[in-house]
Amino acid sequence: AQTVTQSQPEMSVQEAETVTLSCTYDTSESDYYLFWYKQPPSRQMILVIRQEAYKQQNATENRFSVNFQKAAKSFSLKISDSQLGDAAMYFCAYRSANNNNDMRFGAGTRLTVKP
Amino acid sequence: ETGVTQSPTHLIKTRGQQVTLRCSSQSGHNTVSWYQQALGQGPQFIFQYYREEENGRGNFPPRFSGLQFPNYSSELNVNALELDDSALYLCASRQRQNTGELFFGEGSRLTVL
């Protein structure tokens, strides 16, 4: 079974600085998707960034980028120029390319941004 | 484009009661899934519906059941509520053939006393 591990329950970053959130996963499949979701106190899960496993190039969305290491099964999120609005729970998630498969989430990392 | 909407946002039940949570999927989405998120944890997959049939289920007992309607909206029903059922219940939708991303509602916070 696929599992997702986030080893950092909490992280803190100074405003305007850079922070990296870690995620590892376990799978025997070759075709899958990886995601980082943000969950602010409003509770709604918001997609931050997505990576298709067949793509070697790391995904980037404005201040957010990932370091995808397929062989190591690692998928870290880098947030540059951190803003107060980035404070939230961040969840790493895995989903098989099989349409019937569910999305597996890690336990989350609580990010605090200090002014 | 209308996003995923869930109701109610909060509710309190007592042990042994039954509850129904509702979800309207995002416009154009035909697949709906439900997740349970206990406090301080990541979401756990309950089940998924496509074309009004359940086509995937997580490790949840049969007292967790669901429905999907022709307009792709969905219900989650939980019978014989237990204290451990207290959680945030998230509904997510997607178009079946897409890049895997799920679109989430704001959830229904269930408290069982």
XYZ file of C-alpha atoms in Angstrom:
228
model
C 0.000 0.000 0.000
C 1.120 3.510 -0.708
C 2.149 5.604 2.273
C 3.148 9.236 2.613
C 5.404 10.449 5.404
C 5.949 14.005 6.549
C 8.622 13.985 9.229
C 8.258 17.624 10.293
C 5.143 18.203 12.426
C 5.964 21.898 12.702
C 8.160 24.361 10.870
C 8.791 28.042 11.333
C 10.137 30.642 8.910
C 10.833 34.346 9.044
C 8.838 36.492 6.672
C 10.633 36.895 3.301
C 12.878 33.896 3.996
C 12.832 30.456 2.375
C 11.603 27.232 3.943
C 11.574 23.633 2.740
C 8.996 21.072 3.814
C 9.923 17.401 3.496
C 7.881 14.488 2.202
C 8.699 10.893 1.365
C 6.417 8.258 -0.052
C 6.374 4.561 -0.676
C 4.955 2.964 -3.800
C 5.645 0.178 -6.250
C 3.865 1.976 -9.081
C 5.569 3.928 -11.828
C 2.742 6.223 -12.894
C 1.352 8.543 -10.240
C 0.844 12.125 -9.161
C 2.190 14.003 -6.185
C 0.664 17.085 -4.629
C 1.135 19.667 -1.947
C -2.076 21.001 -0.443
C -2.433 23.928 1.924
C -5.098 23.942 4.623
C -5.581 27.300 6.353
C -7.831 27.707 9.408
C -10.756 28.082 7.012
C -10.333 24.296 6.540
C -10.548 24.173 2.755
C -7.748 22.195 1.160
C -6.142 24.307 -1.550
C -3.814 22.860 -4.168
C -0.381 24.465 -4.033
C 1.511 22.485 -6.618
C 1.298 19.251 -8.611
C 3.945 16.918 -10.064
C 3.430 14.098 -12.540
C 5.820 11.235 -11.881
C 6.736 10.827 -15.560
C 8.042 14.389 -15.714
C 11.659 14.835 -14.734
C 11.406 18.589 -14.524
C 10.473 19.913 -11.088
C 7.171 21.786 -10.933
C 7.147 25.490 -10.100
C 4.274 27.803 -9.241
C 5.403 31.344 -8.516
C 7.084 31.252 -5.075
C 6.476 27.512 -4.690
C 8.694 24.834 -6.164
C 9.344 21.175 -5.554
C 12.373 18.934 -5.502
C 11.141 15.640 -6.922
C 13.546 12.745 -6.528
C 11.760 9.724 -8.005
C 14.412 7.142 -7.216
C 14.596 8.311 -3.615
C 10.799 8.695 -3.448
C 11.176 12.176 -2.075
C 9.018 15.210 -2.820
C 9.916 18.366 -0.900
C 8.242 21.765 -1.149
C 10.244 24.979 -1.159
C 8.512 28.237 -0.341
C 10.516 31.320 -1.288
C 9.938 34.849 -0.010
C 7.568 33.535 2.670
C 4.518 35.644 3.401
C 2.256 35.812 6.447
C -0.526 34.319 4.344
C 1.539 31.178 3.821
C 0.930 30.159 7.436
C -1.165 26.972 7.345
C -1.050 23.202 7.516
C 0.665 21.708 4.486
C -0.138 18.201 3.346
C 1.825 16.094 0.928
C -0.365 13.715 -1.062
C 0.038 10.817 -3.471
C -2.393 9.499 -6.033
C -1.999 6.640 -8.461
C -2.753 7.325 -12.105
C -5.367 4.586 -11.832
C -8.692 6.403 -11.826
C -10.121 4.209 -9.118
C -7.467 5.005 -6.588
C -7.821 7.338 -3.665
C -5.463 10.095 -2.627
C -3.115 9.307 0.266
C -2.090 12.125 2.573
C 0.729 12.615 4.989
C 0.112 13.756 8.558
C 0.869 17.354 7.674
C 3.348 20.076 8.620
C 2.191 23.170 10.447
C 4.020 26.192 9.031
C 4.314 29.335 11.101
C 5.515 32.564 9.472
C 7.069 35.104 11.813
C 6.843 38.808 10.945
C -17.549 28.063 -12.096
C -19.088 26.865 -8.840
C -16.742 25.096 -6.440
C -17.426 22.183 -4.127
C -19.980 23.058 -1.476
C -20.803 21.087 1.663
C -23.550 21.236 4.248
C -23.924 21.568 7.114
C -20.697 23.287 8.144
C -21.000 22.252 11.779
C -23.194 19.798 13.629
C -23.387 18.072 16.986
C -24.798 14.593 17.482
C -24.933 12.131 20.320
C -23.548 8.626 20.329
C -25.798 6.142 18.539
C -27.474 8.722 16.316
C -27.295 8.884 12.539
C -26.005 11.749 10.395
C -26.207 12.755 6.727
C -23.687 15.108 5.179
C -24.192 16.624 1.748
C -21.895 17.699 -1.038
C -22.353 19.432 -4.371
C -19.490 18.738 -6.719
C -17.735 21.352 -8.771
C -19.365 22.103 -12.092
C -18.309 19.561 -14.718
C -16.949 17.039 -12.208
C -18.363 13.513 -12.249
C -16.350 11.821 -9.504
C -16.839 12.511 -5.821
C -14.850 11.215 -2.872
C -15.187 11.626 0.872
C -12.436 11.952 3.449
C -12.381 11.930 7.241
C -9.872 14.239 8.900
C -9.428 13.731 12.615
C -7.957 16.602 14.604
C -4.248 17.021 13.914
C -4.149 14.357 11.212
C -4.221 14.112 7.460
C -7.409 13.199 5.603
C -8.277 9.508 5.378
C -10.115 8.144 2.346
C -13.634 6.852 3.053
C -14.991 6.102 -0.432
C -15.379 7.363 -3.975
C -18.391 7.528 -6.292
C -18.542 7.587 -10.061
C -21.711 7.287 -12.134
C -23.746 6.828 -8.967
C -21.793 3.755 -7.884
C -19.159 3.280 -5.231
C -15.907 2.371 -6.990
C -13.362 2.596 -4.219
C -13.451 2.321 -0.444
C -11.018 2.870 2.383
C -10.792 1.074 5.699
C -14.125 2.227 7.112
C -16.941 0.014 8.472
C -20.235 -0.497 6.611
C -22.026 1.991 8.851
C -20.332 4.587 6.635
C -22.352 4.656 3.430
C -22.954 7.040 0.606
C -24.904 7.998 -2.446
C -24.234 9.869 -5.631
C -27.096 11.448 -7.562
C -27.535 11.987 -11.321
C -26.397 15.605 -10.934
C -23.173 14.230 -9.348
C -23.963 15.584 -5.895
C -23.349 13.175 -3.036
C -24.281 12.224 0.494
C -22.307 10.606 3.276
C -24.337 8.734 5.858
C -22.976 7.491 9.152
C -25.089 5.233 11.348
C -24.661 4.364 15.021
C -22.320 7.267 15.654
C -19.333 6.692 17.910
C -17.231 9.235 19.769
C -14.308 8.543 17.410
C -16.429 9.662 14.461
C -15.884 13.239 15.608
C -13.904 14.785 12.762
C -13.910 17.095 9.778
C -15.524 15.390 6.797
C -14.215 16.604 3.475
C -15.829 16.125 0.111
C -13.733 16.348 -3.031
C -14.609 16.191 -6.691
C -12.784 15.826 -9.989
C -13.331 15.084 -13.621
C -12.549 11.418 -14.063
C -9.981 11.983 -16.788
C -7.806 14.703 -15.354
C -4.372 15.214 -13.918
C -5.295 13.642 -10.615
C -6.041 16.812 -8.680
C -8.942 16.848 -6.248
C -10.988 19.951 -5.543
C -12.159 20.150 -1.942
C -15.049 21.715 -0.106
C -14.681 23.439 3.243
C -15.860 20.388 5.120
C -18.467 19.502 7.698
C -17.282 19.494 11.299
C -19.032 16.688 13.183
C -18.899 16.474 16.956
C -20.240 13.341 18.632
C -21.012 13.644 22.346
